[in-house]
Amino acid sequence: MSGPGFPARGDLAARAVGVLSFAALLAALSLTLSCGKAAPRPPLLPPDYASWPRTTAVALDYPIPGHMDDFRVIRANALAFRTVRRADPAGDLDFPAGSIVVKQAWPRGAVEGAPGKVYFMVKSPADPAARGGWVWGTLDPATGAEQVFEGAFCITCHANANEKYPYADGNPGEAFRDYVFFPPGLPGADPEGYP
Amino acid sequence: MGKREREAAGKRPASLAGRINRIVAAILAVGLGAAAFVFAWSLVEARRETTRRSLEDQADFLYAAIENFMLPGEAPIAVAFFEDVRLLSPDYRVELYRSDGRQAFSDGATIADVNARLGRLRFAPREGTSAVVVPPDGARFAEAVAVPPSDVFFTEAAGGRSFYRIYRPLVNLPKCTGCHGADHTIRGVIDLRADVTELALLQNLTVAGTGGGFVLLVLLLALLIGRFMRTVVVRPVREIGALCRQVTDGRFDGQVVPRSSDEIGVLAATVNGMVKGLRERAQLSKYVSSGTIDSLGSDGGRAERDERTLLFTDVRGFTAYTERTEPERVVEVLNRLLERQSAIVHAHGGDVDKFVGDEVVAVFSGEDAARRALESAAEIRREVEGDSAGGAAFDGLRVGAGLATGMVIHGMIGSERRADFTVIGDAVNVASRLCALAKGGEVIACRATHDAAPSLPFKGPFRARLKGKEDWQVVYYLDVAAGSAP
């Protein structure tokens, strides 16, 4: 049919197909985005963490909830040490973003060699997984795989560091220690740390 | 049998309106059905999530209460607090378990353990045996007390009622280790259970209402869209179809009112134009010959030579009739006479070339043209003579006819302003002369016409002298009265 008065052939059909195609494209796009896997998180713990100085000379071999009777060594990065050196040893602490405290743990009686597990807390208040400003996680030394805990378990215990607690000096003044039980430079400890 | 075959067999074809309604209903059912399903699913999930968060918040409050009761050693206050909470609502239950699944505060084991750890009688020993009043769900309970622990939310049904339930683990905090020791991470589990039977019933009613509303909406929309489609598409198409049927039946006075400027509106306007053209052609056919009309669409100016049979008829005594009859009657009778002759000619495949006063000039072409022309003349003669024997249709008028067959030239004859598609040639003259020779009721044919249809009853041959012809001409009289005439 090609009468001169007829509208351009396929106008309505082309428009309908266009709208449907656009809707299908949007649906497919939203489905793809909603089903897509999140980008993997880059490693939080630098590989040289084992060379960082220890924050305490206390032999951490007594049982505590969460870490039980593992033999523990606590280290902190240079930023954390610098922060503490500028602070009142008995006062409140506020570690800046980028501060890292790491806890190596060996099962009792196997202190030699690589630790069985590594716990870490990375100060990163902007991170969605952060609790109390810290991202809490573990590292499997055997595989190098990190796991971030997004629950409240870690911070539930570590919140005790901001009040009196039964470890280290006990925090008698109930200073805010930013969830760290053994921060560098506690009264009586070497502010430069221990090898 | 295929669909087209069924339709061809006379069964009623599926109506466009019904088909559109079905398509609309199907699209609405799928589209709105998906929307209703998503809505209902979202409703259930929203209520479930809301209840879960509410239970989590309540667990947080209880957690904080327990922590603050226990730290100063006020376990009896904690016990009383739990009992008061249990009395708040029969739909709401709260329990506290130790990490091994035994109900907290149900015996003196913890008190004895704390007193031994502190090395003094900090709390008065308590009588009683440990018990598990409501056995925890084993797998979920184990998940709640694992390290790291996690809240466990789940639904369950019991006794015809539905429950939302949450296990909230209690962590053995460093500040708790003074009394409870540091050899374990999880101290126990808070168990909150909310009866959501009425909530579930409300959900079901809401979903059922949504479903009912969905069905009603589909029906309503299908009705509205169907009505809209009938108005916009089906009705105009039916009107166009009815107009086409009228044209098929030979009526050209119909029109369709275009209701829109879309494709259907344009189609209606086009069909109107087509019908108007046909109407004008039909009107024109009253005044000019079919050959003239046919020539309009072709190269009518090109003359050709072909064999034709010419039929001339003329009313005998017409001049005298006009003098003694009222003009209105004359016109009425003449028109009736010409109309009947014209119809008979057309019925036999001839074309009325022109009317000249009371004279009819008809042309027959093609196979068996002479026979059809003779049969037309015979029928005209029978009809007119039959009426003249006592009828009043033609006032007793009689008709004579002459036929001739031969080569003629046909084409547009005339000027730029006025022309006819007509024939000229000797056969035309001969037919005219034979018609003039014939008396009322006589049908005279030339030899060629006779020879082309020899099986018809003729009288003759006779010799006749025709004006403009030097030689005698052989003519035949069609024996219409013989009874064997066509």
PDB file of N, CA, C and O in Angstrom, chain B residues 431-482:
ATOM      1  N   ALA B 431     -27.151  -1.235 -41.198  1.00  0.00           N
ATOM      2  CA  ALA B 431     -28.057  -1.519 -40.085  1.00  0.00           C
ATOM      3  C   ALA B 431     -29.096  -0.428 -39.955  1.00  0.00           C
ATOM      4  O   ALA B 431     -30.280  -0.693 -39.716  1.00  0.00           O
ATOM      5  N   SER B 432     -28.670   0.816 -40.158  1.00  0.00           N
ATOM      6  CA  SER B 432     -29.590   1.940 -40.048  1.00  0.00           C
ATOM      7  C   SER B 432     -30.659   1.861 -41.151  1.00  0.00           C
ATOM      8  O   SER B 432     -31.841   2.073 -40.895  1.00  0.00           O
ATOM      9  N   ARG B 433     -30.219   1.491 -42.384  1.00  0.00           N
ATOM     10  CA  ARG B 433     -31.168   1.407 -43.482  1.00  0.00           C
ATOM     11  C   ARG B 433     -32.158   0.247 -43.261  1.00  0.00           C
ATOM     12  O   ARG B 433     -33.356   0.375 -43.542  1.00  0.00           O
ATOM     13  N   LEU B 434     -31.640  -0.871 -42.763  1.00  0.00           N
ATOM     14  CA  LEU B 434     -32.512  -2.015 -42.519  1.00  0.00           C
ATOM     15  C   LEU B 434     -33.546  -1.687 -41.448  1.00  0.00           C
ATOM     16  O   LEU B 434     -34.700  -2.112 -41.518  1.00  0.00           O
ATOM     17  N   CYS B 435     -33.102  -0.921 -40.455  1.00  0.00           N
ATOM     18  CA  CYS B 435     -34.023  -0.511 -39.381  1.00  0.00           C
ATOM     19  C   CYS B 435     -35.127   0.368 -39.969  1.00  0.00           C
ATOM     20  O   CYS B 435     -36.302   0.246 -39.606  1.00  0.00           O
ATOM     21  N   ALA B 436     -34.718   1.256 -40.901  1.00  0.00           N
ATOM     22  CA  ALA B 436     -35.704   2.134 -41.518  1.00  0.00           C
ATOM     23  C   ALA B 436     -36.687   1.339 -42.381  1.00  0.00           C
ATOM     24  O   ALA B 436     -37.848   1.696 -42.521  1.00  0.00           O
ATOM     25  N   LEU B 437     -36.188   0.221 -42.934  1.00  0.00           N
ATOM     26  CA  LEU B 437     -37.006  -0.618 -43.779  1.00  0.00           C
ATOM     27  C   LEU B 437     -38.032  -1.425 -42.983  1.00  0.00           C
ATOM     28  O   LEU B 437     -39.123  -1.753 -43.480  1.00  0.00           O
ATOM     29  N   ALA B 438     -37.625  -1.759 -41.723  1.00  0.00           N
ATOM     30  CA  ALA B 438     -38.474  -2.656 -40.930  1.00  0.00           C
ATOM     31  C   ALA B 438     -39.724  -1.946 -40.445  1.00  0.00           C
ATOM     32  O   ALA B 438     -39.679  -0.798 -40.017  1.00  0.00           O
ATOM     33  N   LYS B 439     -40.854  -2.672 -40.560  1.00  0.00           N
ATOM     34  CA  LYS B 439     -42.081  -2.157 -39.988  1.00  0.00           C
ATOM     35  C   LYS B 439     -42.147  -2.554 -38.533  1.00  0.00           C
ATOM     36  O   LYS B 439     -41.298  -3.275 -38.036  1.00  0.00           O
ATOM     37  N   GLY B 440     -43.221  -2.096 -37.855  1.00  0.00           N
ATOM     38  CA  GLY B 440     -43.369  -2.410 -36.440  1.00  0.00           C
ATOM     39  C   GLY B 440     -43.408  -3.903 -36.202  1.00  0.00           C
ATOM     40  O   GLY B 440     -44.165  -4.621 -36.840  1.00  0.00           O
ATOM     41  N   GLY B 441     -42.529  -4.389 -35.347  1.00  0.00           N
ATOM     42  CA  GLY B 441     -42.484  -5.812 -35.022  1.00  0.00           C
ATOM     43  C   GLY B 441     -41.576  -6.600 -35.923  1.00  0.00           C
ATOM     44  O   GLY B 441     -41.361  -7.788 -35.690  1.00  0.00           O
ATOM     45  N   GLU B 442     -40.977  -5.975 -36.946  1.00  0.00           N
ATOM     46  CA  GLU B 442     -40.099  -6.713 -37.854  1.00  0.00           C
ATOM     47  C   GLU B 442     -38.637  -6.548 -37.425  1.00  0.00           C
ATOM     48  O   GLU B 442     -38.228  -5.476 -36.988  1.00  0.00           O
ATOM     49  N   VAL B 443     -37.862  -7.651 -37.634  1.00  0.00           N
ATOM     50  CA  VAL B 443     -36.429  -7.639 -37.369  1.00  0.00           C
ATOM     51  C   VAL B 443     -35.747  -8.088 -38.654  1.00  0.00           C
ATOM     52  O   VAL B 443     -35.904  -9.238 -39.078  1.00  0.00           O
ATOM     53  N   ILE B 444     -35.016  -7.162 -39.290  1.00  0.00           N
ATOM     54  CA  ILE B 444     -34.390  -7.451 -40.573  1.00  0.00           C
ATOM     55  C   ILE B 444     -32.882  -7.486 -40.413  1.00  0.00           C
ATOM     56  O   ILE B 444     -32.303  -6.579 -39.786  1.00  0.00           O
ATOM     57  N   ALA B 445     -32.275  -8.551 -40.965  1.00  0.00           N
ATOM     58  CA  ALA B 445     -30.823  -8.702 -40.830  1.00  0.00           C
ATOM     59  C   ALA B 445     -30.196  -8.814 -42.201  1.00  0.00           C
ATOM     60  O   ALA B 445     -30.815  -9.310 -43.144  1.00  0.00           O
ATOM     61  N   CYS B 446     -28.938  -8.373 -42.299  1.00  0.00           N
ATOM     62  CA  CYS B 446     -28.195  -8.491 -43.545  1.00  0.00           C
ATOM     63  C   CYS B 446     -27.717  -9.934 -43.720  1.00  0.00           C
ATOM     64  O   CYS B 446     -27.813 -10.747 -42.802  1.00  0.00           O
ATOM     65  N   ARG B 447     -27.145 -10.226 -44.881  1.00  0.00           N
ATOM     66  CA  ARG B 447     -26.701 -11.586 -45.162  1.00  0.00           C
ATOM     67  C   ARG B 447     -25.619 -12.010 -44.172  1.00  0.00           C
ATOM     68  O   ARG B 447     -25.636 -13.148 -43.669  1.00  0.00           O
ATOM     69  N   ALA B 448     -24.651 -11.115 -43.895  1.00  0.00           N
ATOM     70  CA  ALA B 448     -23.541 -11.493 -43.008  1.00  0.00           C
ATOM     71  C   ALA B 448     -24.063 -11.865 -41.613  1.00  0.00           C
ATOM     72  O   ALA B 448     -23.587 -12.813 -40.991  1.00  0.00           O
ATOM     73  N   THR B 449     -25.055 -11.105 -41.158  1.00  0.00           N
ATOM     74  CA  THR B 449     -25.613 -11.415 -39.840  1.00  0.00           C
ATOM     75  C   THR B 449     -26.323 -12.763 -39.871  1.00  0.00           C
ATOM     76  O   THR B 449     -26.184 -13.583 -38.962  1.00  0.00           O
ATOM     77  N   HIS B 450     -27.106 -12.972 -40.935  1.00  0.00           N
ATOM     78  CA  HIS B 450     -27.789 -14.258 -41.091  1.00  0.00           C
ATOM     79  C   HIS B 450     -26.793 -15.403 -41.136  1.00  0.00           C
ATOM     80  O   HIS B 450     -26.941 -16.438 -40.479  1.00  0.00           O
ATOM     81  N   ASP B 451     -25.705 -15.209 -41.913  1.00  0.00           N
ATOM     82  CA  ASP B 451     -24.734 -16.295 -42.075  1.00  0.00           C
ATOM     83  C   ASP B 451     -23.986 -16.599 -40.784  1.00  0.00           C
ATOM     84  O   ASP B 451     -23.493 -17.718 -40.596  1.00  0.00           O
ATOM     85  N   ALA B 452     -23.884 -15.590 -39.908  1.00  0.00           N
ATOM     86  CA  ALA B 452     -23.175 -15.808 -38.651  1.00  0.00           C
ATOM     87  C   ALA B 452     -24.045 -16.570 -37.644  1.00  0.00           C
ATOM     88  O   ALA B 452     -23.525 -17.114 -36.662  1.00  0.00           O
ATOM     89  N   ALA B 453     -25.380 -16.610 -37.856  1.00  0.00           N
ATOM     90  CA  ALA B 453     -26.259 -17.341 -36.944  1.00  0.00           C
ATOM     91  C   ALA B 453     -27.322 -18.053 -37.755  1.00  0.00           C
ATOM     92  O   ALA B 453     -28.521 -17.779 -37.643  1.00  0.00           O
ATOM     93  N   PRO B 454     -26.918 -19.009 -38.612  1.00  0.00           N
ATOM     94  CA  PRO B 454     -27.866 -19.622 -39.543  1.00  0.00           C
ATOM     95  C   PRO B 454     -28.901 -20.510 -38.872  1.00  0.00           C
ATOM     96  O   PRO B 454     -29.912 -20.843 -39.485  1.00  0.00           O
ATOM     97  N   SER B 455     -28.633 -20.911 -37.617  1.00  0.00           N
ATOM     98  CA  SER B 455     -29.568 -21.835 -36.984  1.00  0.00           C
ATOM     99  C   SER B 455     -30.824 -21.137 -36.489  1.00  0.00           C
ATOM    100  O   SER B 455     -31.800 -21.787 -36.128  1.00  0.00           O
ATOM    101  N   LEU B 456     -30.810 -19.809 -36.460  1.00  0.00           N
ATOM    102  CA  LEU B 456     -31.990 -19.095 -35.995  1.00  0.00           C
ATOM    103  C   LEU B 456     -33.060 -19.110 -37.104  1.00  0.00           C
ATOM    104  O   LEU B 456     -32.729 -19.166 -38.294  1.00  0.00           O
ATOM    105  N   PRO B 457     -34.333 -18.995 -36.718  1.00  0.00           N
ATOM    106  CA  PRO B 457     -35.390 -19.035 -37.744  1.00  0.00           C
ATOM    107  C   PRO B 457     -35.464 -17.726 -38.521  1.00  0.00           C
ATOM    108  O   PRO B 457     -35.715 -16.673 -37.916  1.00  0.00           O
ATOM    109  N   PHE B 458     -35.196 -17.819 -39.768  1.00  0.00           N
ATOM    110  CA  PHE B 458     -35.254 -16.650 -40.650  1.00  0.00           C
ATOM    111  C   PHE B 458     -36.284 -16.921 -41.763  1.00  0.00           C
ATOM    112  O   PHE B 458     -36.561 -18.066 -42.111  1.00  0.00           O
ATOM    113  N   LYS B 459     -36.760 -15.816 -42.272  1.00  0.00           N
ATOM    114  CA  LYS B 459     -37.514 -15.895 -43.525  1.00  0.00           C
ATOM    115  C   LYS B 459     -36.663 -15.222 -44.584  1.00  0.00           C
ATOM    116  O   LYS B 459     -36.117 -14.155 -44.349  1.00  0.00           O
ATOM    117  N   GLY B 460     -36.625 -15.782 -45.738  1.00  0.00           N
ATOM    118  CA  GLY B 460     -35.813 -15.201 -46.781  1.00  0.00           C
ATOM    119  C   GLY B 460     -34.951 -16.267 -47.442  1.00  0.00           C
ATOM    120  O   GLY B 460     -35.172 -17.474 -47.221  1.00  0.00           O
ATOM    121  N   PRO B 461     -34.058 -15.858 -48.295  1.00  0.00           N
ATOM    122  CA  PRO B 461     -33.634 -14.477 -48.497  1.00  0.00           C
ATOM    123  C   PRO B 461     -34.594 -13.663 -49.374  1.00  0.00           C
ATOM    124  O   PRO B 461     -35.322 -14.209 -50.167  1.00  0.00           O
ATOM    125  N   PHE B 462     -34.539 -12.360 -49.084  1.00  0.00           N
ATOM    126  CA  PHE B 462     -35.284 -11.400 -49.889  1.00  0.00           C
ATOM    127  C   PHE B 462     -34.312 -10.373 -50.449  1.00  0.00           C
ATOM    128  O   PHE B 462     -33.215 -10.221 -49.926  1.00  0.00           O
ATOM    129  N   ARG B 463     -34.768  -9.733 -51.501  1.00  0.00           N
ATOM    130  CA  ARG B 463     -33.946  -8.661 -52.078  1.00  0.00           C
ATOM    131  C   ARG B 463     -34.528  -7.323 -51.662  1.00  0.00           C
ATOM    132  O   ARG B 463     -35.739  -7.133 -51.646  1.00  0.00           O
ATOM    133  N   ALA B 464     -33.631  -6.422 -51.300  1.00  0.00           N
ATOM    134  CA  ALA B 464     -34.100  -5.088 -50.905  1.00  0.00           C
ATOM    135  C   ALA B 464     -33.132  -4.046 -51.437  1.00  0.00           C
ATOM    136  O   ALA B 464     -31.932  -4.283 -51.527  1.00  0.00           O
ATOM    137  N   ARG B 465     -33.719  -2.925 -51.832  1.00  0.00           N
ATOM    138  CA  ARG B 465     -32.854  -1.829 -52.295  1.00  0.00           C
ATOM    139  C   ARG B 465     -32.728  -0.836 -51.138  1.00  0.00           C
ATOM    140  O   ARG B 465     -33.741  -0.339 -50.621  1.00  0.00           O
ATOM    141  N   LEU B 466     -31.500  -0.564 -50.755  1.00  0.00           N
ATOM    142  CA  LEU B 466     -31.263   0.319 -49.627  1.00  0.00           C
ATOM    143  C   LEU B 466     -30.722   1.646 -50.102  1.00  0.00           C
ATOM    144  O   LEU B 466     -29.964   1.699 -51.080  1.00  0.00           O
ATOM    145  N   LYS B 467     -31.090   2.681 -49.425  1.00  0.00           N
ATOM    146  CA  LYS B 467     -30.634   4.023 -49.795  1.00  0.00           C
ATOM    147  C   LYS B 467     -29.120   4.079 -49.709  1.00  0.00           C
ATOM    148  O   LYS B 467     -28.529   3.655 -48.703  1.00  0.00           O
ATOM    149  N   GLY B 468     -28.504   4.620 -50.755  1.00  0.00           N
ATOM    150  CA  GLY B 468     -27.048   4.744 -50.771  1.00  0.00           C
ATOM    151  C   GLY B 468     -26.369   3.507 -51.351  1.00  0.00           C
ATOM    152  O   GLY B 468     -25.154   3.493 -51.493  1.00  0.00           O
ATOM    153  N   LYS B 469     -27.144   2.467 -51.649  1.00  0.00           N
ATOM    154  CA  LYS B 469     -26.576   1.249 -52.235  1.00  0.00           C
ATOM    155  C   LYS B 469     -27.134   1.077 -53.647  1.00  0.00           C
ATOM    156  O   LYS B 469     -28.358   1.125 -53.845  1.00  0.00           O
ATOM    157  N   GLU B 470     -26.236   0.896 -54.601  1.00  0.00           N
ATOM    158  CA  GLU B 470     -26.698   0.757 -55.971  1.00  0.00           C
ATOM    159  C   GLU B 470     -27.277  -0.630 -56.202  1.00  0.00           C
ATOM    160  O   GLU B 470     -28.284  -0.787 -56.895  1.00  0.00           O
ATOM    161  N   ASP B 471     -26.650  -1.668 -55.609  1.00  0.00           N
ATOM    162  CA  ASP B 471     -27.090  -3.039 -55.851  1.00  0.00           C
ATOM    163  C   ASP B 471     -28.188  -3.433 -54.875  1.00  0.00           C
ATOM    164  O   ASP B 471     -28.336  -2.871 -53.803  1.00  0.00           O
ATOM    165  N   TRP B 472     -28.916  -4.395 -55.333  1.00  0.00           N
ATOM    166  CA  TRP B 472     -29.898  -4.994 -54.451  1.00  0.00           C
ATOM    167  C   TRP B 472     -29.163  -5.720 -53.318  1.00  0.00           C
ATOM    168  O   TRP B 472     -28.142  -6.342 -53.503  1.00  0.00           O
ATOM    169  N   GLN B 473     -29.751  -5.634 -52.149  1.00  0.00           N
ATOM    170  CA  GLN B 473     -29.139  -6.265 -50.985  1.00  0.00           C
ATOM    171  C   GLN B 473     -29.964  -7.478 -50.574  1.00  0.00           C
ATOM    172  O   GLN B 473     -31.204  -7.464 -50.665  1.00  0.00           O
ATOM    173  N   VAL B 474     -29.284  -8.539 -50.147  1.00  0.00           N
ATOM    174  CA  VAL B 474     -29.953  -9.742 -49.657  1.00  0.00           C
ATOM    175  C   VAL B 474     -30.231  -9.553 -48.167  1.00  0.00           C
ATOM    176  O   VAL B 474     -29.318  -9.266 -47.391  1.00  0.00           O
ATOM    177  N   VAL B 475     -31.468  -9.690 -47.808  1.00  0.00           N
ATOM    178  CA  VAL B 475     -31.841  -9.494 -46.399  1.00  0.00           C
ATOM    179  C   VAL B 475     -32.699 -10.675 -45.937  1.00  0.00           C
ATOM    180  O   VAL B 475     -33.259 -11.413 -46.753  1.00  0.00           O
ATOM    181  N   TYR B 476     -32.781 -10.829 -44.601  1.00  0.00           N
ATOM    182  CA  TYR B 476     -33.570 -11.899 -43.990  1.00  0.00           C
ATOM    183  C   TYR B 476     -34.421 -11.291 -42.879  1.00  0.00           C
ATOM    184  O   TYR B 476     -33.992 -10.355 -42.194  1.00  0.00           O
ATOM    185  N   TYR B 477     -35.627 -11.858 -42.742  1.00  0.00           N
ATOM    186  CA  TYR B 477     -36.500 -11.451 -41.643  1.00  0.00           C
ATOM    187  C   TYR B 477     -36.401 -12.500 -40.547  1.00  0.00           C
ATOM    188  O   TYR B 477     -36.557 -13.694 -40.826  1.00  0.00           O
ATOM    189  N   LEU B 478     -36.105 -12.056 -39.348  1.00  0.00           N
ATOM    190  CA  LEU B 478     -36.071 -13.002 -38.235  1.00  0.00           C
ATOM    191  C   LEU B 478     -37.503 -13.410 -37.911  1.00  0.00           C
ATOM    192  O   LEU B 478     -38.369 -12.554 -37.688  1.00  0.00           O
ATOM    193  N   ASP B 479     -37.726 -14.725 -37.891  1.00  0.00           N
ATOM    194  CA  ASP B 479     -39.084 -15.226 -37.692  1.00  0.00           C
ATOM    195  C   ASP B 479     -39.353 -15.342 -36.193  1.00  0.00           C
ATOM    196  O   ASP B 479     -39.350 -16.428 -35.618  1.00  0.00           O
ATOM    197  N   VAL B 480     -39.634 -14.211 -35.603  1.00  0.00           N
ATOM    198  CA  VAL B 480     -39.834 -14.201 -34.151  1.00  0.00           C
ATOM    199  C   VAL B 480     -41.136 -14.891 -33.775  1.00  0.00           C
ATOM    200  O   VAL B 480     -41.250 -15.555 -32.754  1.00  0.00           O
ATOM    201  N   ALA B 481     -42.086 -14.808 -34.643  1.00  0.00           N
ATOM    202  CA  ALA B 481     -43.403 -15.374 -34.323  1.00  0.00           C
ATOM    203  C   ALA B 481     -43.470 -16.860 -34.594  1.00  0.00           C
ATOM    204  O   ALA B 481     -44.502 -17.478 -34.354  1.00  0.00           O
ATOM    205  N   ALA B 482     -42.385 -17.467 -35.128  1.00  0.00           N
ATOM    206  CA  ALA B 482     -42.430 -18.870 -35.495  1.00  0.00           C
ATOM    207  C   ALA B 482     -42.504 -19.788 -34.286  1.00  0.00           C
ATOM    208  O   ALA B 482     -42.803 -20.960 -34.407  1.00  0.00           O
TER     209      ALA B 482
END
